Amino acid sequence: MISHRQGNAQRIAALDERAEALHLKRGMGIADARAMHPSIDVVEADPEADRRLLESLADWCDRYTPLVAIDAADGLFLDVTGCTHLFGGERAMLDDILSRFFHQGFDVRAGLAATPGAAWAATRFASDRIVPGGEEEALLAPLPLAALRIEPDIRASLESVGLRTAGAVMAAPRAPLARRFGTSLLLRLDQALGRLDEAVSPRLPVAPLSVERHLAEPIMLTDELERLVKMLATTLKVDLERRGEGARRLALLLFRVDGAVSRIAVGTSRPLREPLLIQKLFHERLAALEQDIDAGYGFDLVRLSVLSAAAFDMQQADLAGETHDDGADIALFADRIRARLGESAVLKPVAVESHLPERAVATLPYAEAPQRGSPPKKPDKIQDTSSTPVFRPERPIRLFRSPEPIEVPATEMPEGPPMNFRWRRALYRVARAEGPERIAPEWWRETSGPEDAPTRDYFRIEDSDGRRYWLYRQGLYGASQVPPRWFMHGVFA
């Protein structure tokens, strides 16, 4: 027997058949139950563990349909429209679900109907029943009011006026029912009878493309899984070619014999549909997860799904029938590294619209970074000589993540470069200097206001040993009472 706290008392939340035979019921106080039967075993409810178990059962039910939704704390909705013929019909599918749950050690009830409301009522009040379309009213008529999924207070009000079954409610005039008990009663009734549509929201997004293989003999070895992945990817390639797309994210679902489900996902930086390349990606991912995947007694169902796809750009082949794509090998290498070590294993610098050096570049995962589709266009041979050429300012090879403060004892002039400076406890004498290059702050991003944001004057410095640095002075002399500060932002070579 399982208990939970309701108000200031411990009450029965669930009980098995032996406890029901002792005339114990849900909602009864634990103190009263112990007074009647002192030897009963009571276990405290664990809602989080129950939720995890229900989610794992929902994962397992993906073998029947991808449209699986969780119903309250103890139920599942399966939208099997168009799926029953794959299992030999409605009765064969329902028997298979009940049989598999039974062998996994679960006592479940199931029902099948054309509407979610009728299926819910058939499951909880007429288990193992298939309701043909149009017979929902015959199913609901003899059932209690709880079969309509209405609130307890509305149910109590209906019983107080003598309406104790769903059939009695259906026979009563609708207008008085709506005035006295609200529109939610008629909404639930119309949903169960199919007069109004009721959406079942799946807990996981439905993959646009999926292929699967039911196995007569369960498989356990990684090599067998990889060969099966290549076979499924070959089948998937036909559908991708028909749609003119390539996969950007794929998922491999492994259904274990005892009900556990493993989900393995990989991403691609480019649209992909070549079976051998898909096999290589899953080879890396399976190698990385080898210690975490427990095959148990084997997998009897394997499914390969395309979670997201994009347009596939065809490459022009040469006379030998080969295509040349300089970035394909790099993209495949990055995808395999990410499949084994994670999404953040390969990063790519991307230019950002900002003139501040530390904000001008951002590192993104390789798959999320924009990919160059074609080489940059060459400039025209004829140029306008009347315009003044614009030279980009030189930037250091190595830019520090955070500028490091330096000490500047003296300068030739207040606005000029330093004569020497101390950095990391070492003194450097300036032999040559170039600058300043003034970079104003991005006032629209500064929270303290443009008047408080200091201006930077950058200098390219060469010391007496030939080493070159990139320094800047933050602030201007005389602009405020706080004297300017100097920082080292990068080194050239």
GROMACS .gro file of C-alpha atoms in nm:
model
  493
    1MET     CA    1   0.000   0.000   0.000
    2ILE     CA    2   0.130   0.348  -0.089
    3SER     CA    3   0.051   0.655   0.117
    4HIS     CA    4   0.074   1.029   0.058
    5ARG     CA    5   0.009   1.337   0.269
    6GLN     CA    6  -0.322   1.510   0.203
    7GLY     CA    7  -0.376   1.808   0.426
    8ASN     CA    8  -0.263   1.711   0.776
    9ALA     CA    9  -0.322   1.339   0.738
   10GLN     CA   10  -0.155   1.045   0.567
   11ARG     CA   11  -0.397   0.875   0.327
   12ILE     CA   12  -0.391   0.580   0.092
   13ALA     CA   13  -0.276   0.680  -0.258
   14ALA     CA   14  -0.262   0.334  -0.417
   15LEU     CA   15  -0.307  -0.029  -0.310
   16ASP     CA   16  -0.272  -0.374  -0.458
   17GLU     CA   17  -0.531  -0.650  -0.498
   18ARG     CA   18  -0.461  -0.803  -0.155
   19ALA     CA   19  -0.521  -0.467   0.012
   20GLU     CA   20  -0.845  -0.422  -0.185
   21ALA     CA   21  -0.958  -0.766  -0.064
   22LEU     CA   22  -0.926  -0.631   0.291
   23HIS     CA   23  -1.190  -0.364   0.205
   24LEU     CA   24  -0.936  -0.082   0.202
   25LYS     CA   25  -0.993   0.205  -0.042
   26ARG     CA   26  -0.809   0.503  -0.183
   27GLY     CA   27  -0.838   0.815   0.027
   28MET     CA   28  -0.875   0.624   0.352
   29GLY     CA   29  -0.658   0.746   0.637
   30ILE     CA   30  -0.352   0.539   0.720
   31ALA     CA   31  -0.443   0.546   1.090
   32ASP     CA   32  -0.785   0.394   1.014
   33ALA     CA   33  -0.630   0.134   0.785
   34ARG     CA   34  -0.378   0.028   1.054
   35ALA     CA   35  -0.653   0.011   1.311
   36MET     CA   36  -0.838  -0.237   1.088
   37HIS     CA   37  -0.528  -0.434   0.982
   38PRO     CA   38  -0.217  -0.366   1.192
   39SER     CA   39   0.007  -0.591   0.976
   40ILE     CA   40  -0.029  -0.400   0.649
   41ASP     CA   41   0.283  -0.263   0.479
   42VAL     CA   42   0.278   0.108   0.395
   43VAL     CA   43   0.531   0.275   0.163
   44GLU     CA   44   0.565   0.651   0.122
   45ALA     CA   45   0.486   0.774  -0.230
   46ASP     CA   46   0.771   0.906  -0.447
   47PRO     CA   47   0.610   1.124  -0.718
   48GLU     CA   48   0.940   1.196  -0.896
   49ALA     CA   49   1.026   0.827  -0.927
   50ASP     CA   50   0.674   0.755  -1.051
   51ARG     CA   51   0.711   1.030  -1.311
   52ARG     CA   52   1.041   0.891  -1.435
   53LEU     CA   53   0.890   0.544  -1.462
   54LEU     CA   54   0.592   0.678  -1.657
   55GLU     CA   55   0.824   0.864  -1.895
   56SER     CA   56   1.029   0.549  -1.954
   57LEU     CA   57   0.707   0.361  -2.035
   58ALA     CA   58   0.614   0.641  -2.275
   59ASP     CA   59   0.951   0.598  -2.446
   60TRP     CA   60   0.887   0.227  -2.482
   61CYS     CA   61   0.543   0.293  -2.635
   62ASP     CA   62   0.717   0.475  -2.921
   63ARG     CA   63   0.747   0.132  -3.081
   64TYR     CA   64   0.373   0.155  -3.159
   65THR     CA   65   0.334   0.522  -3.249
   66PRO     CA   66   0.540   0.842  -3.219
   67LEU     CA   67   0.231   1.025  -3.084
   68VAL     CA   68   0.254   0.940  -2.714
   69ALA     CA   69   0.126   1.177  -2.446
   70ILE     CA   70   0.128   1.149  -2.067
   71ASP     CA   71  -0.214   1.151  -1.900
   72ALA     CA   72  -0.203   1.277  -1.541
   73ALA     CA   73   0.020   1.072  -1.307
   74ASP     CA   74  -0.075   0.719  -1.409
   75GLY     CA   75  -0.180   0.705  -1.773
   76LEU     CA   76  -0.067   0.732  -2.132
   77PHE     CA   77  -0.246   0.839  -2.449
   78LEU     CA   78  -0.137   0.671  -2.774
   79ASP     CA   79  -0.265   0.809  -3.102
   80VAL     CA   80  -0.246   0.493  -3.319
   81THR     CA   81  -0.427   0.635  -3.620
   82GLY     CA   82  -0.282   0.466  -3.927
   83CYS     CA   83  -0.054   0.239  -3.722
   84THR     CA   84  -0.274  -0.058  -3.627
   85HIS     CA   85  -0.234  -0.239  -3.960
   86LEU     CA   86   0.139  -0.267  -3.894
   87PHE     CA   87   0.063  -0.496  -3.600
   88GLY     CA   88  -0.215  -0.704  -3.756
   89GLY     CA   89  -0.513  -0.488  -3.662
   90GLU     CA   90  -0.658  -0.319  -3.355
   91ARG     CA   91  -0.716  -0.634  -3.149
   92ALA     CA   92  -0.372  -0.778  -3.227
   93MET     CA   93  -0.207  -0.448  -3.138
   94LEU     CA   94  -0.397  -0.416  -2.809
   95ASP     CA   95  -0.316  -0.775  -2.713
   96ASP     CA   96   0.051  -0.719  -2.795
   97ILE     CA   97   0.067  -0.410  -2.571
   98LEU     CA   98  -0.099  -0.589  -2.278
   99SER     CA   99   0.116  -0.900  -2.322
  100ARG     CA  100   0.444  -0.709  -2.332
  101PHE     CA  101   0.354  -0.502  -2.026
  102PHE     CA  102   0.255  -0.819  -1.840
  103HIS     CA  103   0.590  -0.985  -1.912
  104GLN     CA  104   0.765  -0.671  -1.788
  105GLY     CA  105   0.584  -0.704  -1.456
  106PHE     CA  106   0.320  -0.433  -1.495
  107ASP     CA  107  -0.052  -0.467  -1.431
  108VAL     CA  108  -0.204  -0.233  -1.690
  109ARG     CA  109  -0.544  -0.164  -1.837
  110ALA     CA  110  -0.596  -0.053  -2.196
  111GLY     CA  111  -0.881   0.049  -2.421
  112LEU     CA  112  -0.917   0.166  -2.779
  113ALA     CA  113  -1.172   0.412  -2.918
  114ALA     CA  114  -1.215   0.681  -3.182
  115THR     CA  115  -1.196   0.966  -2.927
  116PRO     CA  116  -0.955   1.025  -2.639
  117GLY     CA  117  -1.243   1.063  -2.393
  118ALA     CA  118  -1.403   0.733  -2.490
  119ALA     CA  119  -1.065   0.556  -2.486
  120TRP     CA  120  -1.000   0.694  -2.137
  121ALA     CA  121  -1.336   0.569  -2.012
  122ALA     CA  122  -1.292   0.228  -2.177
  123THR     CA  123  -0.949   0.188  -2.019
  124ARG     CA  124  -1.050   0.272  -1.664
  125PHE     CA  125  -1.404   0.132  -1.652
  126ALA     CA  126  -1.421  -0.133  -1.927
  127SER     CA  127  -1.064  -0.257  -1.969
  128ASP     CA  128  -0.951  -0.447  -2.278
  129ARG     CA  129  -1.240  -0.315  -2.484
  130ILE     CA  130  -1.233  -0.181  -2.838
  131VAL     CA  131  -1.509   0.073  -2.906
  132PRO     CA  132  -1.605   0.101  -3.275
  133GLY     CA  133  -1.663   0.449  -3.412
  134GLY     CA  134  -2.014   0.577  -3.339
  135GLU     CA  135  -2.067   0.356  -3.032
  136GLU     CA  136  -1.921   0.597  -2.778
  137GLU     CA  137  -2.263   0.679  -2.634
  138ALA     CA  138  -2.340   0.310  -2.576
  139LEU     CA  139  -2.009   0.274  -2.394
  140LEU     CA  140  -2.056   0.576  -2.167
  141ALA     CA  141  -2.426   0.535  -2.081
  142PRO     CA  142  -2.392   0.278  -1.797
  143LEU     CA  143  -2.064   0.416  -1.662
  144PRO     CA  144  -2.036   0.638  -1.351
  145LEU     CA  145  -1.982   1.012  -1.374
  146ALA     CA  146  -1.607   0.972  -1.321
  147ALA     CA  147  -1.586   0.830  -1.675
  148LEU     CA  148  -1.652   1.181  -1.811
  149ARG     CA  149  -1.329   1.321  -1.656
  150ILE     CA  150  -1.513   1.600  -1.472
  151GLU     CA  151  -1.406   1.770  -1.152
  152PRO     CA  152  -1.499   1.606  -0.817
  153ASP     CA  153  -1.710   1.903  -0.705
  154ILE     CA  154  -1.916   1.894  -1.027
  155ARG     CA  155  -1.955   1.519  -0.990
  156ALA     CA  156  -2.079   1.560  -0.634
  157SER     CA  157  -2.328   1.827  -0.742
  158LEU     CA  158  -2.466   1.602  -1.018
  159GLU     CA  159  -2.507   1.311  -0.778
  160SER     CA  160  -2.689   1.535  -0.533
  161VAL     CA  161  -2.965   1.591  -0.790
  162GLY     CA  162  -2.991   1.225  -0.886
  163LEU     CA  163  -2.767   1.221  -1.196
  164ARG     CA  164  -2.534   0.934  -1.113
  165THR     CA  165  -2.438   0.794  -1.452
  166ALA     CA  166  -2.309   0.937  -1.777
  167GLY     CA  167  -2.627   0.817  -1.949
  168ALA     CA  168  -2.842   1.022  -1.712
  169VAL     CA  169  -2.639   1.332  -1.794
  170MET     CA  170  -2.669   1.269  -2.169
  171ALA     CA  171  -3.048   1.232  -2.137
  172ALA     CA  172  -3.089   1.559  -1.945
  173PRO     CA  173  -3.154   1.893  -2.125
  174ARG     CA  174  -2.828   2.069  -2.211
  175ALA     CA  175  -2.928   2.429  -2.132
  176PRO     CA  176  -3.012   2.368  -1.763
  177LEU     CA  177  -2.695   2.161  -1.725
  178ALA     CA  178  -2.481   2.442  -1.862
  179ARG     CA  179  -2.647   2.705  -1.641
  180ARG     CA  180  -2.616   2.503  -1.322
  181PHE     CA  181  -2.293   2.305  -1.363
  182GLY     CA  182  -2.094   2.513  -1.613
  183THR     CA  183  -1.975   2.455  -1.967
  184SER     CA  184  -1.688   2.223  -1.870
  185LEU     CA  185  -1.938   1.939  -1.816
  186LEU     CA  186  -2.078   1.968  -2.169
  187LEU     CA  187  -1.725   2.012  -2.311
  188ARG     CA  188  -1.610   1.682  -2.164
  189LEU     CA  189  -1.926   1.511  -2.281
  190ASP     CA  190  -1.894   1.641  -2.638
  191GLN     CA  191  -1.525   1.545  -2.652
  192ALA     CA  192  -1.600   1.189  -2.541
  193LEU     CA  193  -1.880   1.154  -2.798
  194GLY     CA  194  -1.671   1.298  -3.081
  195ARG     CA  195  -1.880   1.613  -3.130
  196LEU     CA  196  -1.575   1.828  -3.052
  197ASP     CA  197  -1.215   1.750  -3.139
  198GLU     CA  198  -0.969   1.691  -2.857
  199ALA     CA  199  -0.601   1.725  -2.935
  200VAL     CA  200  -0.346   1.486  -2.788
  201SER     CA  201  -0.014   1.668  -2.759
  202PRO     CA  202   0.281   1.427  -2.791
  203ARG     CA  203   0.553   1.462  -2.532
  204LEU     CA  204   0.825   1.453  -2.799
  205PRO     CA  205   0.835   1.615  -3.144
  206VAL     CA  206   0.750   1.380  -3.428
  207ALA     CA  207   1.036   1.310  -3.667
  208PRO     CA  208   0.954   1.396  -4.031
  209LEU     CA  209   1.125   1.077  -4.152
  210SER     CA  210   1.183   0.745  -3.976
  211VAL     CA  211   1.280   0.392  -4.073
  212GLU     CA  212   1.288   0.093  -3.841
  213ARG     CA  213   1.365  -0.275  -3.835
  214HIS     CA  214   1.194  -0.537  -3.617
  215LEU     CA  215   1.439  -0.814  -3.536
  216ALA     CA  216   1.345  -1.178  -3.495
  217GLU     CA  217   1.659  -1.231  -3.285
  218PRO     CA  218   1.773  -0.949  -3.053
  219ILE     CA  219   2.117  -0.802  -3.120
  220MET     CA  220   2.369  -0.695  -2.859
  221LEU     CA  221   2.702  -0.616  -3.030
  222THR     CA  222   2.804  -0.268  -3.143
  223ASP     CA  223   2.923  -0.398  -3.481
  224GLU     CA  224   2.577  -0.539  -3.549
  225LEU     CA  225   2.421  -0.205  -3.459
  226GLU     CA  226   2.652  -0.020  -3.695
  227ARG     CA  227   2.570  -0.252  -3.984
  228LEU     CA  228   2.202  -0.207  -3.912
  229VAL     CA  229   2.247   0.172  -3.905
  230LYS     CA  230   2.397   0.161  -4.254
  231MET     CA  231   2.105  -0.049  -4.382
  232LEU     CA  232   1.850   0.191  -4.233
  233ALA     CA  233   2.040   0.493  -4.367
  234THR     CA  234   2.031   0.338  -4.715
  235THR     CA  235   1.653   0.318  -4.692
  236LEU     CA  236   1.636   0.668  -4.554
  237LYS     CA  237   1.845   0.805  -4.841
  238VAL     CA  238   1.566   0.730  -5.090
  239ASP     CA  239   1.317   0.943  -4.898
  240LEU     CA  240   1.568   1.225  -4.852
  241GLU     CA  241   1.647   1.229  -5.225
  242ARG     CA  242   1.278   1.244  -5.309
  243ARG     CA  243   1.237   1.547  -5.082
  244GLY     CA  244   1.561   1.711  -5.202
  245GLU     CA  245   1.688   1.729  -4.844
  246GLY     CA  246   1.970   1.610  -4.626
  247ALA     CA  247   1.968   1.526  -4.256
  248ARG     CA  248   2.103   1.783  -4.009
  249ARG     CA  249   2.020   1.587  -3.696
  250LEU     CA  250   1.954   1.216  -3.660
  251ALA     CA  251   1.846   0.994  -3.371
  252LEU     CA  252   1.896   0.622  -3.322
  253LEU     CA  253   1.638   0.457  -3.095
  254LEU     CA  254   1.725   0.118  -2.948
  255PHE     CA  255   1.431  -0.070  -2.794
  256ARG     CA  256   1.548  -0.333  -2.548
  257VAL     CA  257   1.363  -0.659  -2.498
  258ASP     CA  258   1.280  -0.578  -2.134
  259GLY     CA  259   1.132  -0.235  -2.221
  260ALA     CA  260   1.426   0.004  -2.177
  261VAL     CA  261   1.487   0.252  -2.458
  262SER     CA  262   1.817   0.421  -2.552
  263ARG     CA  263   1.819   0.741  -2.760
  264ILE     CA  264   2.140   0.834  -2.940
  265ALA     CA  265   2.150   1.160  -3.137
  266VAL     CA  266   2.412   1.305  -3.369
  267GLY     CA  267   2.428   1.636  -3.551
  268THR     CA  268   2.582   1.735  -3.882
  269SER     CA  269   2.731   2.066  -3.989
  270ARG     CA  270   2.603   2.012  -4.345
  271PRO     CA  271   2.296   1.834  -4.484
  272LEU     CA  272   2.391   1.466  -4.508
  273ARG     CA  273   2.232   1.160  -4.664
  274GLU     CA  274   2.520   0.929  -4.757
  275PRO     CA  275   2.474   0.599  -4.563
  276LEU     CA  276   2.848   0.541  -4.512
  277LEU     CA  277   2.899   0.887  -4.361
  278ILE     CA  278   2.597   0.843  -4.132
  279GLN     CA  279   2.741   0.510  -4.019
  280LYS     CA  280   3.074   0.678  -3.935
  281LEU     CA  281   2.901   0.939  -3.719
  282PHE     CA  282   2.713   0.675  -3.520
  283HIS     CA  283   3.032   0.469  -3.496
  284GLU     CA  284   3.194   0.757  -3.306
  285ARG     CA  285   2.887   0.815  -3.091
  286LEU     CA  286   2.847   0.448  -3.001
  287ALA     CA  287   3.218   0.430  -2.916
  288ALA     CA  288   3.180   0.727  -2.681
  289LEU     CA  289   2.870   0.578  -2.512
  290GLU     CA  290   2.990   0.218  -2.503
  291GLN     CA  291   3.007   0.214  -2.123
  292ASP     CA  292   2.667   0.382  -2.082
  293ILE     CA  293   2.459   0.164  -2.316
  294ASP     CA  294   2.338  -0.154  -2.150
  295ALA     CA  295   2.218  -0.401  -2.411
  296GLY     CA  296   2.071  -0.634  -2.148
  297TYR     CA  297   1.914  -0.927  -2.332
  298GLY     CA  298   1.943  -0.740  -2.661
  299PHE     CA  299   1.753  -0.494  -2.879
  300ASP     CA  300   1.457  -0.625  -3.079
  301LEU     CA  301   1.365  -0.297  -3.251
  302VAL     CA  302   1.599  -0.035  -3.400
  303ARG     CA  303   1.475   0.294  -3.546
  304LEU     CA  304   1.664   0.567  -3.730
  305SER     CA  305   1.489   0.905  -3.742
  306VAL     CA  306   1.564   1.240  -3.904
  307LEU     CA  307   1.491   1.501  -3.639
  308SER     CA  308   1.570   1.797  -3.864
  309ALA     CA  309   1.655   1.832  -4.233
  310ALA     CA  310   1.768   2.105  -4.472
  311ALA     CA  311   1.789   2.154  -4.848
  312PHE     CA  312   2.063   1.944  -5.005
  313ASP     CA  313   2.288   2.131  -5.251
  314MET     CA  314   2.394   1.909  -5.537
  315GLN     CA  315   2.761   1.924  -5.643
  316GLN     CA  316   2.863   1.933  -6.009
  317ALA     CA  317   3.060   1.620  -6.101
  318ASP     CA  318   3.359   1.615  -6.335
  319LEU     CA  319   3.409   1.384  -6.634
  320ALA     CA  320   3.520   1.103  -6.403
  321GLY     CA  321   3.195   1.130  -6.206
  322GLU     CA  322   3.363   1.269  -5.893
  323THR     CA  323   3.270   1.583  -5.704
  324HIS     CA  324   3.519   1.814  -5.535
  325ASP     CA  325   3.421   1.994  -5.217
  326ASP     CA  326   3.711   2.132  -5.018
  327GLY     CA  327   3.504   2.178  -4.703
  328ALA     CA  328   3.339   1.835  -4.700
  329ASP     CA  329   3.633   1.655  -4.538
  330ILE     CA  330   3.669   1.924  -4.271
  331ALA     CA  331   3.296   1.914  -4.197
  332LEU     CA  332   3.299   1.534  -4.165
  333PHE     CA  333   3.603   1.550  -3.938
  334ALA     CA  334   3.436   1.808  -3.715
  335ASP     CA  335   3.113   1.605  -3.703
  336ARG     CA  336   3.296   1.288  -3.600
  337ILE     CA  337   3.489   1.472  -3.327
  338ARG     CA  338   3.167   1.626  -3.195
  339ALA     CA  339   2.991   1.288  -3.203
  340ARG     CA  340   3.262   1.139  -2.982
  341LEU     CA  341   3.352   1.431  -2.754
  342GLY     CA  342   3.041   1.651  -2.751
  343GLU     CA  343   2.904   1.960  -2.924
  344SER     CA  344   3.156   2.199  -2.767
  345ALA     CA  345   3.461   1.996  -2.876
  346VAL     CA  346   3.496   2.184  -3.207
  347LEU     CA  347   3.439   2.559  -3.207
  348LYS     CA  348   3.463   2.808  -3.492
  349PRO     CA  349   3.536   3.181  -3.468
  350VAL     CA  350   3.267   3.397  -3.623
  351ALA     CA  351   3.288   3.769  -3.689
  352VAL     CA  352   3.047   3.986  -3.491
  353GLU     CA  353   2.942   4.341  -3.579
  354SER     CA  354   3.138   4.525  -3.313
  355HIS     CA  355   3.443   4.749  -3.332
  356LEU     CA  356   3.564   4.658  -2.983
  357PRO     CA  357   3.827   4.384  -3.029
  358GLU     CA  358   3.706   4.154  -2.753
  359ARG     CA  359   3.353   4.164  -2.893
  360ALA     CA  360   3.437   4.139  -3.263
  361VAL     CA  361   3.468   3.759  -3.262
  362ALA     CA  362   3.251   3.491  -3.103
  363THR     CA  363   3.321   3.118  -3.086
  364LEU     CA  364   3.025   2.898  -3.178
  365PRO     CA  365   2.985   2.521  -3.209
  366TYR     CA  366   3.092   2.416  -3.556
  367ALA     CA  367   2.743   2.302  -3.658
  368GLU     CA  368   2.585   2.632  -3.552
  369ALA     CA  369   2.845   2.855  -3.715
  370PRO     CA  370   2.760   2.985  -4.065
  371GLN     CA  371   2.927   2.783  -4.338
  372ARG     CA  372   3.072   2.945  -4.648
  373GLY     CA  373   2.883   2.808  -4.946
  374SER     CA  374   3.107   2.951  -5.217
  375PRO     CA  375   3.455   3.111  -5.232
  376PRO     CA  376   3.473   3.488  -5.198
  377LYS     CA  377   3.426   3.681  -5.518
  378LYS     CA  378   3.744   3.815  -5.674
  379PRO     CA  379   3.764   4.190  -5.720
  380ASP     CA  380   3.725   4.332  -6.067
  381LYS     CA  381   4.044   4.416  -6.257
  382ILE     CA  382   3.926   4.769  -6.330
  383GLN     CA  383   3.913   4.976  -6.015
  384ASP     CA  384   3.814   5.333  -5.951
  385THR     CA  385   4.143   5.515  -5.887
  386SER     CA  386   3.966   5.834  -5.789
  387SER     CA  387   3.856   5.693  -5.456
  388THR     CA  388   4.097   5.679  -5.166
  389PRO     CA  389   4.196   5.320  -5.077
  390VAL     CA  390   4.095   5.207  -4.728
  391PHE     CA  391   4.350   4.999  -4.537
  392ARG     CA  392   4.228   4.778  -4.256
  393PRO     CA  393   4.410   4.840  -3.928
  394GLU     CA  394   4.663   4.575  -3.833
  395ARG     CA  395   4.557   4.339  -3.557
  396PRO     CA  396   4.777   4.114  -3.337
  397ILE     CA  397   4.810   3.742  -3.402
  398ARG     CA  398   4.721   3.663  -3.043
  399LEU     CA  399   4.448   3.861  -2.870
  400PHE     CA  400   4.415   3.811  -2.495
  401ARG     CA  401   4.080   3.697  -2.363
  402SER     CA  402   4.094   3.977  -2.106
  403PRO     CA  403   4.325   4.281  -2.132
  404GLU     CA  404   4.605   4.274  -1.872
  405PRO     CA  405   4.695   4.590  -1.681
  406ILE     CA  406   5.046   4.732  -1.725
  407GLU     CA  407   5.242   5.006  -1.549
  408VAL     CA  408   5.351   5.308  -1.753
  409PRO     CA  409   5.581   5.539  -1.553
  410ALA     CA  410   5.615   5.815  -1.812
  411THR     CA  411   5.523   5.922  -2.162
  412GLU     CA  412   5.677   6.159  -2.411
  413MET     CA  413   5.355   6.356  -2.423
  414PRO     CA  414   5.014   6.313  -2.252
  415GLU     CA  415   4.853   6.176  -2.567
  416GLY     CA  416   5.155   5.984  -2.700
  417PRO     CA  417   5.289   5.632  -2.660
  418PRO     CA  418   5.481   5.517  -2.350
  419MET     CA  419   5.861   5.525  -2.334
  420ASN     CA  420   5.870   5.204  -2.130
  421PHE     CA  421   5.625   4.987  -1.942
  422ARG     CA  422   5.618   4.708  -1.687
  423TRP     CA  423   5.419   4.394  -1.766
  424ARG     CA  424   5.416   4.073  -1.560
  425ARG     CA  425   5.694   4.209  -1.337
  426ALA     CA  426   5.927   4.269  -1.632
  427LEU     CA  427   6.036   4.608  -1.764
  428TYR     CA  428   6.021   4.670  -2.143
  429ARG     CA  429   6.183   4.965  -2.320
  430VAL     CA  430   6.000   5.102  -2.624
  431ALA     CA  431   6.209   5.135  -2.940
  432ARG     CA  432   5.935   5.217  -3.191
  433ALA     CA  433   5.567   5.304  -3.163
  434GLU     CA  434   5.280   5.364  -3.401
  435GLY     CA  435   4.945   5.515  -3.318
  436PRO     CA  436   4.716   5.606  -3.169
  437GLU     CA  437   4.416   5.428  -3.318
  438ARG     CA  438   4.119   5.562  -3.127
  439ILE     CA  439   3.826   5.325  -3.062
  440ALA     CA  440   3.527   5.483  -2.895
  441PRO     CA  441   3.302   5.274  -2.671
  442GLU     CA  442   2.973   5.131  -2.794
  443TRP     CA  443   2.757   5.373  -2.603
  444TRP     CA  444   2.435   5.191  -2.694
  445ARG     CA  445   2.557   4.883  -2.505
  446GLU     CA  446   2.707   5.058  -2.202
  447THR     CA  447   2.478   5.050  -1.901
  448SER     CA  448   2.652   5.338  -1.723
  449GLY     CA  449   2.593   5.587  -2.007
  450PRO     CA  450   2.812   5.721  -2.287
  451GLU     CA  451   2.963   5.995  -2.072
  452ASP     CA  452   3.106   5.736  -1.828
  453ALA     CA  453   3.240   5.493  -2.087
  454PRO     CA  454   3.615   5.552  -2.140
  455THR     CA  455   3.773   5.594  -2.483
  456ARG     CA  456   4.061   5.369  -2.590
  457ASP     CA  457   4.377   5.479  -2.773
  458TYR     CA  458   4.563   5.176  -2.918
  459PHE     CA  459   4.938   5.174  -2.996
  460ARG     CA  460   5.152   4.921  -3.181
  461ILE     CA  461   5.473   4.898  -2.978
  462GLU     CA  462   5.812   4.739  -3.057
  463ASP     CA  463   6.059   4.695  -2.771
  464SER     CA  464   6.438   4.704  -2.785
  465ASP     CA  465   6.452   4.326  -2.853
  466GLY     CA  466   6.219   4.344  -3.154
  467ARG     CA  467   5.906   4.207  -2.985
  468ARG     CA  468   5.582   4.376  -3.082
  469TYR     CA  469   5.281   4.442  -2.859
  470TRP     CA  470   4.936   4.597  -2.879
  471LEU     CA  471   4.870   4.839  -2.594
  472TYR     CA  472   4.595   5.082  -2.526
  473ARG     CA  473   4.529   5.369  -2.293
  474GLN     CA  474   4.183   5.371  -2.140
  475GLY     CA  475   4.058   5.722  -2.078
  476LEU     CA  476   4.190   6.067  -2.166
  477TYR     CA  477   4.406   6.303  -1.966
  478GLY     CA  478   4.204   6.584  -1.819
  479ALA     CA  479   3.870   6.429  -1.916
  480SER     CA  480   3.797   6.320  -1.560
  481GLN     CA  481   3.953   6.314  -1.216
  482VAL     CA  482   4.047   5.947  -1.262
  483PRO     CA  483   4.381   5.918  -1.446
  484PRO     CA  484   4.398   5.699  -1.757
  485ARG     CA  485   4.502   5.335  -1.725
  486TRP     CA  486   4.715   5.125  -1.960
  487PHE     CA  487   4.647   4.767  -2.072
  488MET     CA  488   4.814   4.497  -2.279
  489HIS     CA  489   4.560   4.351  -2.524
  490GLY     CA  490   4.768   4.129  -2.755
  491VAL     CA  491   5.103   4.039  -2.912
  492PHE     CA  492   5.197   4.033  -3.278
  493ALA     CA  493   5.487   3.786  -3.322
   0.00000   0.00000   0.00000
